[in-house]
PDB file of C-alpha atoms in Angstrom:
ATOM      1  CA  UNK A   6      10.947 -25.622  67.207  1.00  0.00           C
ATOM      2  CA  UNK A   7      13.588 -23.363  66.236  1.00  0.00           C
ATOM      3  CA  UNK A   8      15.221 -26.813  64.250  1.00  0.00           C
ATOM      4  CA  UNK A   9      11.772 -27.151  62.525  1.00  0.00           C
ATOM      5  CA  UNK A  10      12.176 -23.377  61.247  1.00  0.00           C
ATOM      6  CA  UNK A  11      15.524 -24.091  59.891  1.00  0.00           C
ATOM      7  CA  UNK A  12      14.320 -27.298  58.091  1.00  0.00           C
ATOM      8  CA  UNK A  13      11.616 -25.355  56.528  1.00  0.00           C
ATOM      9  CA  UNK A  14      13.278 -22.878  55.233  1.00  0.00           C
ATOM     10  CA  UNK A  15      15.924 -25.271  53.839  1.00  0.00           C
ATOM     11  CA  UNK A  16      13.352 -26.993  52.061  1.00  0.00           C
ATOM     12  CA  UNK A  17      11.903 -23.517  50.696  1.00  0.00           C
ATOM     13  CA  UNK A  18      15.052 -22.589  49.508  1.00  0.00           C
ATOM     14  CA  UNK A  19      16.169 -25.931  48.016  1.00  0.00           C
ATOM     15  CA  UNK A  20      13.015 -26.730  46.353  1.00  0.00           C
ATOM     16  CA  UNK A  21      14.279 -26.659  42.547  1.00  0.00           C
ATOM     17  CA  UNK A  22      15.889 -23.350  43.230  1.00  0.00           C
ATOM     18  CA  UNK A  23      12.256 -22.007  42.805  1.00  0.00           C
ATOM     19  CA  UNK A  24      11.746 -19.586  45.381  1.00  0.00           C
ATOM     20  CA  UNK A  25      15.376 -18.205  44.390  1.00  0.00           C
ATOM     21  CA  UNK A  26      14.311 -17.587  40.851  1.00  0.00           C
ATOM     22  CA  UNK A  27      10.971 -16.542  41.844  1.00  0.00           C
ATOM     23  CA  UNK A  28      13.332 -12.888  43.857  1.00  0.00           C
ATOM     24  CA  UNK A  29      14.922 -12.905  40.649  1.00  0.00           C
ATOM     25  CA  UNK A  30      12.449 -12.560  38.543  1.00  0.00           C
ATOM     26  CA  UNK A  31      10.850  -9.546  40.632  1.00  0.00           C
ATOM     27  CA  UNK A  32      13.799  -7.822  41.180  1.00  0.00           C
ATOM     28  CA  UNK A  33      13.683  -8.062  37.082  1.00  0.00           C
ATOM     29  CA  UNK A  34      10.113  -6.499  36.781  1.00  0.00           C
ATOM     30  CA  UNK A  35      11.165  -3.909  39.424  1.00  0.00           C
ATOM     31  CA  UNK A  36      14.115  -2.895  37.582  1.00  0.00           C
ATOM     32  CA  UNK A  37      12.490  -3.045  34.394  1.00  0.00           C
ATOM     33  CA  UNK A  38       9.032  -0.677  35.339  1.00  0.00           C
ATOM     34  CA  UNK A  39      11.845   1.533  36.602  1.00  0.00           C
ATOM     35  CA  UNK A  40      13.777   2.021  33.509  1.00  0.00           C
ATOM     36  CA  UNK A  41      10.310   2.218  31.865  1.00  0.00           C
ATOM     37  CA  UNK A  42       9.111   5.142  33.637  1.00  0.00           C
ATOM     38  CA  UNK A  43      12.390   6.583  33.358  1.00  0.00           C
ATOM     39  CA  UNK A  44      11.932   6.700  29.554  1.00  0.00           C
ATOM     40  CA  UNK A  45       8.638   7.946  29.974  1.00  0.00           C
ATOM     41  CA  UNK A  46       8.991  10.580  32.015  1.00  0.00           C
ATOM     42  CA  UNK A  47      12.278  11.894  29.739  1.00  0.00           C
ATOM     43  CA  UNK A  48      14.668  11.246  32.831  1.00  0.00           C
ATOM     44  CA  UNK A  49      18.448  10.263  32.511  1.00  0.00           C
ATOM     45  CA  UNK A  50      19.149   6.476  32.420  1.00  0.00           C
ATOM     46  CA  UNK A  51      22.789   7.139  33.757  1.00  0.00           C
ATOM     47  CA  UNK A  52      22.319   5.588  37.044  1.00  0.00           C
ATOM     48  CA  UNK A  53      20.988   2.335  35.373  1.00  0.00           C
ATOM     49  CA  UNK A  54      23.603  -0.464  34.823  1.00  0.00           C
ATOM     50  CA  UNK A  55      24.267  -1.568  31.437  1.00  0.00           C
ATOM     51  CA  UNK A  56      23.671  -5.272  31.591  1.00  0.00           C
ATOM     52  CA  UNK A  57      20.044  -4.112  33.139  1.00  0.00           C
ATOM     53  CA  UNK A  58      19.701  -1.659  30.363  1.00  0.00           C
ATOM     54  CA  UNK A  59      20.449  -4.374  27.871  1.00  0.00           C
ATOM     55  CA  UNK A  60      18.125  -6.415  29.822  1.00  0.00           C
ATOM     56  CA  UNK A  61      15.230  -4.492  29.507  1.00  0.00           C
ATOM     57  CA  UNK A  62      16.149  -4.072  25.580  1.00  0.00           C
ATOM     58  CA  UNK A  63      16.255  -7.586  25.479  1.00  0.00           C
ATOM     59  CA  UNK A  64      12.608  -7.735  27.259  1.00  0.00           C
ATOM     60  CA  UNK A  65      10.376  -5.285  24.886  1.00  0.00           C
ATOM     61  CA  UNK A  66      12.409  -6.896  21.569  1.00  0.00           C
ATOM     62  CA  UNK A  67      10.816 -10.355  23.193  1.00  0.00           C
ATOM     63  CA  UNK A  68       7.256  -8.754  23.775  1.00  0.00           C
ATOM     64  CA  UNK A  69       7.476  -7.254  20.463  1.00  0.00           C
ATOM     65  CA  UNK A  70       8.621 -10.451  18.930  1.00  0.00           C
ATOM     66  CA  UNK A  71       5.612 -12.366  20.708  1.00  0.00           C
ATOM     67  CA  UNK A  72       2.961  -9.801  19.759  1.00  0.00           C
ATOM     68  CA  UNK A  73       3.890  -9.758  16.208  1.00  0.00           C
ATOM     69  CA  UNK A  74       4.341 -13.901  15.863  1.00  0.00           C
ATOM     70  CA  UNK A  75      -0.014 -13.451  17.542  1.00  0.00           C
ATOM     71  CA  UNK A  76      -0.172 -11.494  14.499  1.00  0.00           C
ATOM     72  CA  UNK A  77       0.943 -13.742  12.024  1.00  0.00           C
ATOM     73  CA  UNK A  78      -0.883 -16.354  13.708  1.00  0.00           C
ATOM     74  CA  UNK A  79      -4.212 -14.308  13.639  1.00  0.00           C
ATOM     75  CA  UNK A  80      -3.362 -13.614   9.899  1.00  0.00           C
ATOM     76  CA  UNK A  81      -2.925 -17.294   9.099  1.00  0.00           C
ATOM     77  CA  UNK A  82      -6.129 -18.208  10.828  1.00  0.00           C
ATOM     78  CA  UNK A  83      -7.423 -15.414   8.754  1.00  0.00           C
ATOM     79  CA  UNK A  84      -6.060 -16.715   5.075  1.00  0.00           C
ATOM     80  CA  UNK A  85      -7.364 -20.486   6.324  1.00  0.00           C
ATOM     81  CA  UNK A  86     -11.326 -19.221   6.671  1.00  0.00           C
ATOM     82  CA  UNK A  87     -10.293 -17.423   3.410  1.00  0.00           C
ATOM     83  CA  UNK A  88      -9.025 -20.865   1.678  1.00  0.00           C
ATOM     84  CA  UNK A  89     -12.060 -22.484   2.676  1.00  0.00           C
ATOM     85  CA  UNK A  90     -14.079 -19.470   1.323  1.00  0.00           C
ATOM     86  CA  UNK A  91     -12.761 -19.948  -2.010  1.00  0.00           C
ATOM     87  CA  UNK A  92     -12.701 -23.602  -2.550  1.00  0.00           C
ATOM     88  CA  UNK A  93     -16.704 -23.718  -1.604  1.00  0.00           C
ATOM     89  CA  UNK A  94     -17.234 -20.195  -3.647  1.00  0.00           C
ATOM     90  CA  UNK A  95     -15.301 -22.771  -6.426  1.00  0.00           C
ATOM     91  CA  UNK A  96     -18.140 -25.271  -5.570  1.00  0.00           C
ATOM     92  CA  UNK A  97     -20.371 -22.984  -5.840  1.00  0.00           C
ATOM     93  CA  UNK A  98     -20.033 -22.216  -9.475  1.00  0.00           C
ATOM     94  CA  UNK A  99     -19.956 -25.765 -10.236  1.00  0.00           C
ATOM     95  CA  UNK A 100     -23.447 -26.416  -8.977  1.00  0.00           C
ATOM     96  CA  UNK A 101     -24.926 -22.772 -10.784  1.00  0.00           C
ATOM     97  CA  UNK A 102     -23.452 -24.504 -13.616  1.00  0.00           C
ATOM     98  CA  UNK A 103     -24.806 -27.769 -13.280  1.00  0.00           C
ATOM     99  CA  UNK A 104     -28.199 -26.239 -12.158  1.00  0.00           C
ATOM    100  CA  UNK A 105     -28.051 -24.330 -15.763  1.00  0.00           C
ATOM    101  CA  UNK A 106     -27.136 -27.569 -17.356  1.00  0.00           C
ATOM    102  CA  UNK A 107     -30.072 -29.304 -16.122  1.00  0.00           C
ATOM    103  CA  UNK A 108     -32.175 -26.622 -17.121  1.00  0.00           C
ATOM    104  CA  UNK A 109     -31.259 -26.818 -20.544  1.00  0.00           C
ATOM    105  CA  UNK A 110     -32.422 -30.405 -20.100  1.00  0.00           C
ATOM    106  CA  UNK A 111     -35.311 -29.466 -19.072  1.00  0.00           C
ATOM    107  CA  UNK A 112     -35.737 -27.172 -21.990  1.00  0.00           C
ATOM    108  CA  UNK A 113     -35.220 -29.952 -24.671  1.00  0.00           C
ATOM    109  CA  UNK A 114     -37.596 -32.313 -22.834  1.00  0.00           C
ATOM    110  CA  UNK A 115     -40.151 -29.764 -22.872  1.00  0.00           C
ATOM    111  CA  UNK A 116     -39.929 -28.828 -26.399  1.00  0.00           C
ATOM    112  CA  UNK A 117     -40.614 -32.204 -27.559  1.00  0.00           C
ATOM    113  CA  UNK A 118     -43.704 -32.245 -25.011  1.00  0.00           C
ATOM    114  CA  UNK A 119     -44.820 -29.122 -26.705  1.00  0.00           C
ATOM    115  CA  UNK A 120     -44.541 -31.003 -30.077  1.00  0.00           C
ATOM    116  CA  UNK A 121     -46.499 -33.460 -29.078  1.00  0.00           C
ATOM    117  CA  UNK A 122     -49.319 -31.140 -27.819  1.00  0.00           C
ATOM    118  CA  UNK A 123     -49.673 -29.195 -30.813  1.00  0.00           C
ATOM    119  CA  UNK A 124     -50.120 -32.236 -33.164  1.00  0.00           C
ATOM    120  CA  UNK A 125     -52.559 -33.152 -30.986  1.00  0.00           C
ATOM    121  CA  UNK A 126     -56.565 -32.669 -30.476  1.00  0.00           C
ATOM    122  CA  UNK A 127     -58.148 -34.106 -34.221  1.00  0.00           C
ATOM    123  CA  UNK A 128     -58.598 -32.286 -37.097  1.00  0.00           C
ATOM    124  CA  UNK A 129     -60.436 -29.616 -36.696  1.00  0.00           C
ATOM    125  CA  UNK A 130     -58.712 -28.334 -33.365  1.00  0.00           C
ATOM    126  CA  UNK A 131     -57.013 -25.234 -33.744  1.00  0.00           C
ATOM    127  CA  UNK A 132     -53.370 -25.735 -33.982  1.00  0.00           C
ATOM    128  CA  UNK A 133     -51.426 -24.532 -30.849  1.00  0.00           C
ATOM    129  CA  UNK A 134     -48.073 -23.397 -30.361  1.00  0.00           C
ATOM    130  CA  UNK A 135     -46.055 -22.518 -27.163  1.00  0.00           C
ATOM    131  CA  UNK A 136     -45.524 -19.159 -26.039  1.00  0.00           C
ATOM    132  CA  UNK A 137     -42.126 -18.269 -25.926  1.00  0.00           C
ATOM    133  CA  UNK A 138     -40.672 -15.228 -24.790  1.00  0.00           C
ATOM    134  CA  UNK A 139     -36.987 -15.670 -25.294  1.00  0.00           C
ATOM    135  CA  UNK A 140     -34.451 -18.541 -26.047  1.00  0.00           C
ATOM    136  CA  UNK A 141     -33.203 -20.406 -22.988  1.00  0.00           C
ATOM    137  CA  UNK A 142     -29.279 -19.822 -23.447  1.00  0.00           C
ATOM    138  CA  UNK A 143     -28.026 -22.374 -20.923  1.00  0.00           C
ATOM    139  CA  UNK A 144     -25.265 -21.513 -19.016  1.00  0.00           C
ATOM    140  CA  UNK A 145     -23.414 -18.440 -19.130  1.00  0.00           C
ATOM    141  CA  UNK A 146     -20.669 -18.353 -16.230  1.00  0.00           C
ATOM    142  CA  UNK A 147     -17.791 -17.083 -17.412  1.00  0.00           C
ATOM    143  CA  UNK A 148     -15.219 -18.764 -14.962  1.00  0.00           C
ATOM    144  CA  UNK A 149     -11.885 -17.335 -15.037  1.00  0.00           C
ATOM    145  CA  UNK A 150      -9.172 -20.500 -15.385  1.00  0.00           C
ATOM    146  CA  UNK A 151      -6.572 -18.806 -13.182  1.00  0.00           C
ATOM    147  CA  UNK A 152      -9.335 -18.557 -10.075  1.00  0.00           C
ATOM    148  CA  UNK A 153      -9.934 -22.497 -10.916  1.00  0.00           C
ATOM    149  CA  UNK A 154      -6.528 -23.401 -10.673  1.00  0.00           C
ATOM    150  CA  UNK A 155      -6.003 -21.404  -7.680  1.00  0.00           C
ATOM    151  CA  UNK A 156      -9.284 -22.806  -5.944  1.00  0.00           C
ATOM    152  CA  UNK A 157      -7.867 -26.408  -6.921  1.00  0.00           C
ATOM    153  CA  UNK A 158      -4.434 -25.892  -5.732  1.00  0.00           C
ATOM    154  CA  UNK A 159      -5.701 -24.279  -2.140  1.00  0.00           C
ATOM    155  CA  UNK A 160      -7.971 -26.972  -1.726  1.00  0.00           C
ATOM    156  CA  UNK A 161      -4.565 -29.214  -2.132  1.00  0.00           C
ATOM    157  CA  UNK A 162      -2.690 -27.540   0.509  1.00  0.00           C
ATOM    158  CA  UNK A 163      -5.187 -27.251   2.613  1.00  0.00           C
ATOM    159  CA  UNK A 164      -5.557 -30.614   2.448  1.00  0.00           C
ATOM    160  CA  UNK A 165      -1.718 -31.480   3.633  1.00  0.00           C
ATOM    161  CA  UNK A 166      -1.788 -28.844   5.579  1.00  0.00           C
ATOM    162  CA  UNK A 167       0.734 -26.235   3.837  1.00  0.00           C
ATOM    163  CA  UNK A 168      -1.538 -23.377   4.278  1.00  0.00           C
ATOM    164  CA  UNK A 169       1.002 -22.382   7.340  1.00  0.00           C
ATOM    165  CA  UNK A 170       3.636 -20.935   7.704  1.00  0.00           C
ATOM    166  CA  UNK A 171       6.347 -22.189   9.720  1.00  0.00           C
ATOM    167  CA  UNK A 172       8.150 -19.221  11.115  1.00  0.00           C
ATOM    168  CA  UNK A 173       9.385 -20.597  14.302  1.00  0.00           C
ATOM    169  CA  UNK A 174      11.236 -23.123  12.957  1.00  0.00           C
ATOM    170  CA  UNK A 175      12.946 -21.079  10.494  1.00  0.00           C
ATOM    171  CA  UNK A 176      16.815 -20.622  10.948  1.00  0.00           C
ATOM    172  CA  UNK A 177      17.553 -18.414   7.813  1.00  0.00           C
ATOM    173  CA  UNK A 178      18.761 -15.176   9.875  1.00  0.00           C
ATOM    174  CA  UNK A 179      19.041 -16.685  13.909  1.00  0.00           C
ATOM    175  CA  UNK A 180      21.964 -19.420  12.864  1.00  0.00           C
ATOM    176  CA  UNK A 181      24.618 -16.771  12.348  1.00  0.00           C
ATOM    177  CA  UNK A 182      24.318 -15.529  15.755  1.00  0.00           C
ATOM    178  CA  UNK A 183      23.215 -19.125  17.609  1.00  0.00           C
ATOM    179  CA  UNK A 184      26.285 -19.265  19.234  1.00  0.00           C
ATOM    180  CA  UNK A 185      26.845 -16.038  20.576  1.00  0.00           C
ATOM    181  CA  UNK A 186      26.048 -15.268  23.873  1.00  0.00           C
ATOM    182  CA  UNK A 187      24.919 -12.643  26.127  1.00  0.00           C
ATOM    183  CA  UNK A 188      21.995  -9.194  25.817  1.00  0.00           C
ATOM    184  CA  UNK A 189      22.992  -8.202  22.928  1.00  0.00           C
ATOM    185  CA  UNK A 190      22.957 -11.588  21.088  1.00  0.00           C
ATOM    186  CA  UNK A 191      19.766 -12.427  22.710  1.00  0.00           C
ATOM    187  CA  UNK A 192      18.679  -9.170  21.092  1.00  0.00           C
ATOM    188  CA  UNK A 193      19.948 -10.006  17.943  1.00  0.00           C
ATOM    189  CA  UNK A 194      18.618 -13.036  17.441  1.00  0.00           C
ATOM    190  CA  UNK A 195      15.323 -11.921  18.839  1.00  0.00           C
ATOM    191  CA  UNK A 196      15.264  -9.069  16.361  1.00  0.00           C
ATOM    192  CA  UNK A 197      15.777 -12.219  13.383  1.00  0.00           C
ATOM    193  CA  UNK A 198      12.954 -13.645  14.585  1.00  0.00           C
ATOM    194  CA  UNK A 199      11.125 -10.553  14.149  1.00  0.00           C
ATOM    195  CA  UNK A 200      12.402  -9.865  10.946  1.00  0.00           C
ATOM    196  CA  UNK A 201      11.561 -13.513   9.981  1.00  0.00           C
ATOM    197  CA  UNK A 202       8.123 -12.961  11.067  1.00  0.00           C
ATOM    198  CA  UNK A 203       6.977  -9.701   9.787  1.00  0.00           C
ATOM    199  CA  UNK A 204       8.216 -10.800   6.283  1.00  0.00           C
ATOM    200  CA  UNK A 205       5.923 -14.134   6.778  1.00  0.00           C
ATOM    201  CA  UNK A 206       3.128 -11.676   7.783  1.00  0.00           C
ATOM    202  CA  UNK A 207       4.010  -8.937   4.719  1.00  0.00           C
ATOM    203  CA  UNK A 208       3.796 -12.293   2.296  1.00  0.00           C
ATOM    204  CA  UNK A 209       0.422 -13.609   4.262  1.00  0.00           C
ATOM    205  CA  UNK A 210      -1.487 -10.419   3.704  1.00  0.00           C
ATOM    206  CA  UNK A 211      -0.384 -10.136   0.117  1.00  0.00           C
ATOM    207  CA  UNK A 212      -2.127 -13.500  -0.378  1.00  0.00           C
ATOM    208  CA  UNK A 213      -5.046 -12.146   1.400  1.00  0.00           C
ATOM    209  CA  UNK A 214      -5.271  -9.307  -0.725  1.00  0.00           C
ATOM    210  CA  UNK A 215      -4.852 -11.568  -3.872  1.00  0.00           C
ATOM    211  CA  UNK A 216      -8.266 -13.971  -2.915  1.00  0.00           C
ATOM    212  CA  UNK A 217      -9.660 -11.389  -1.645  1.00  0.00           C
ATOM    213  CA  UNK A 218      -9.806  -9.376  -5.136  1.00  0.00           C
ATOM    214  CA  UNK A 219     -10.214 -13.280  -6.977  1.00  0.00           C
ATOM    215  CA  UNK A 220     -13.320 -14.017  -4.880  1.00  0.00           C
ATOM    216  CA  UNK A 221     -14.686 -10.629  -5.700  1.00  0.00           C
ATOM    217  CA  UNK A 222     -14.411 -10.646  -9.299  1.00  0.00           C
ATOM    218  CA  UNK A 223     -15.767 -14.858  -9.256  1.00  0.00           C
ATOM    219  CA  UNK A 224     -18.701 -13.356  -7.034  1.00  0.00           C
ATOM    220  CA  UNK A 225     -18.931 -10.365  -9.797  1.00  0.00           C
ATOM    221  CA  UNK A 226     -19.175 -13.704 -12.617  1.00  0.00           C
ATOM    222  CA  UNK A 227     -21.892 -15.865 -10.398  1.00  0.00           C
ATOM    223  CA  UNK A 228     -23.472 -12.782  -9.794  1.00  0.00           C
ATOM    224  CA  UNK A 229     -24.293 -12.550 -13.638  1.00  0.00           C
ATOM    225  CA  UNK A 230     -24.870 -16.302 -14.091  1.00  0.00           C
ATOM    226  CA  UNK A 231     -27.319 -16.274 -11.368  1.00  0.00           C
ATOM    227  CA  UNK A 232     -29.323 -13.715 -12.907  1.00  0.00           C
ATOM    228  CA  UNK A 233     -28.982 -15.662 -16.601  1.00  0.00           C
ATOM    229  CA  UNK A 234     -30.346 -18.594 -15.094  1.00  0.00           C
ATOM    230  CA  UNK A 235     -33.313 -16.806 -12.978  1.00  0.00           C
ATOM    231  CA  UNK A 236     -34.470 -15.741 -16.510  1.00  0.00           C
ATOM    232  CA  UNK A 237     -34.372 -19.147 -18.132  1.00  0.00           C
ATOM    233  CA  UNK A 238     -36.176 -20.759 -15.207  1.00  0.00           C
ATOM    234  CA  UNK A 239     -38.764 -18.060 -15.503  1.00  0.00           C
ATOM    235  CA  UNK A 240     -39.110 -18.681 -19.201  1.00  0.00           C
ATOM    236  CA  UNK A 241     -39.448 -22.137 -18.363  1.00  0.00           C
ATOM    237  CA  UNK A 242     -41.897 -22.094 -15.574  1.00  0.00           C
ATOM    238  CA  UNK A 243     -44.106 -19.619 -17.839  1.00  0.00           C
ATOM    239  CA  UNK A 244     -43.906 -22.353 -20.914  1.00  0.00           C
ATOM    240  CA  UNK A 245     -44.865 -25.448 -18.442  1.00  0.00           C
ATOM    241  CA  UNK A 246     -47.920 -23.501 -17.070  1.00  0.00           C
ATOM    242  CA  UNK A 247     -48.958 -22.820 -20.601  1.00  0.00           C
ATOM    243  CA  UNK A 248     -48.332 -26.366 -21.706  1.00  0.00           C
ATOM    244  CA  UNK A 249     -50.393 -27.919 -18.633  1.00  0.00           C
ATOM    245  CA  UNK A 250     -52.933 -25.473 -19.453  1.00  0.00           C
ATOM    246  CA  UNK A 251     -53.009 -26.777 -23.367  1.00  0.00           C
ATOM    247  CA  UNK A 252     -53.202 -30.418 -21.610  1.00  0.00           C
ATOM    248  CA  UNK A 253     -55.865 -30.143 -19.345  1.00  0.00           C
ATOM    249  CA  UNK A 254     -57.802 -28.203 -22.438  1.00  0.00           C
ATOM    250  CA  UNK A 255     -57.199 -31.490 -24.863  1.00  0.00           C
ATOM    251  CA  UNK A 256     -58.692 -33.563 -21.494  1.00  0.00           C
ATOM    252  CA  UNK A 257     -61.701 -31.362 -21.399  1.00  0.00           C
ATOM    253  CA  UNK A 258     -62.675 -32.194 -24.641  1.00  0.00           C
TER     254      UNK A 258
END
């Protein structure tokens, strides 16, 4: 029995070294919620040892380094939805454009069915004319090249997938201090990474602010199209009625 006990806990403490790591790691959050309430409360540190001192440094500078990496990540994800925004508010235009287009085609085609009512009902019949209220003036969106270009060229990236930054990968501050050792290199290199990220994060919300004012202003210039070509279409719709009316008139006859 007693031989069974032994070869137990043998196996518990052999196993990968797990259960070993697993005291470790609690005497680490023990000593670490200590030193935190220490600081909290105002109390002296002096009876804390420095490695577990520059331990605990090294824990919050990975926590902070983790929470603001989340950040860049949400910030990304953010500046993707906004890519997407402004390729299809790009699209957009296109088709108020087109939509104009065709009713300028529609314009012409009717003009030369008017025509061809008026000269027609013998002659005596009154001669008739359309009613028009107003020029159609086709399309009026004033689309600013720069949003264009910028539309086209996030539509690229998006497309091979360069809308991302690549911050854990980057090496531009953490190689001078790879090869150091110990708390305080761990902290250096930790604070790198931070560095490293919050200036990926600074340069990601300065794009964000930059769409976010070229999607207004392209909203601002659809805005006005839209309402140019509501007013053709109306003029349009109130020239058709009026022809159909001058058609079913020549029919009654």
């Amino acid at each position: 029995m007693g031989g069974n006990n032994n070869h137990n806990r043998q196996l518990l403490f052999e196993e990968d070294g797990s259960t070993s790591a697993v005291i470790q790691n609690e005497q680490r959050k023990f000593t670490q919620a200590r030193i935190e309430r220490g600081i909290k409360a105002g109390d002296s540190l002096e009876g804390e040892s420095v490695q577990e001192l520059e331990d605990y440094a090294v824990q919050k500078a990975e926590e902070t380094t983790v929470a603001t990496y989340k950040a860049l990540k949400l910030a990304e994800e953010i500046k993707e939805s906004a890519t997407n925004t402004s390729v299809m508010l790009h699209e957009q235009g296109h088709q108020i454009t087109r939509t104009h287009e065709t009713a300028v085609d529609i314009d012409h085609a009717l003009s030369r069915g008017e025509k061809l009512l008026g000269s027609l009902g013998g002659l005596f019949s009154k001669t008739w004319k359309p009613k028009k209220a107003r020029n159609i003036t086709g399309p009026m969106l004033s689309r600013g090249d720069s949003f264009k270009r910028k539309a086209y060229g996030m539509e690229q990236r998006a497309a091979l997938g360069l809308n991302r930054s690549n911050s854990k990968g980057k090496t531009r501050h953490t190689a001078a201090v790879a090869d150091s050792s110990g708390s305080q290199a761990q902290t250096r290199i930790t604070f790198a990474k931070q560095d490293e990220a919050l200036s990926d994060l600074s340069n990601v919300l300065g794009q964000l602010k930059e769409m976010t004012i070229d999607m207004g202003s392209e909203i601002g210039r659809q805005t006005d199209a839209l309402g140019h070509l509501e007013d053709d279409v109306g003029e349009l719709g109130s020239r058709v009625r009026g022809a159909n009316e001058r058609g079913r008139r020549l029919l009654g006859r």
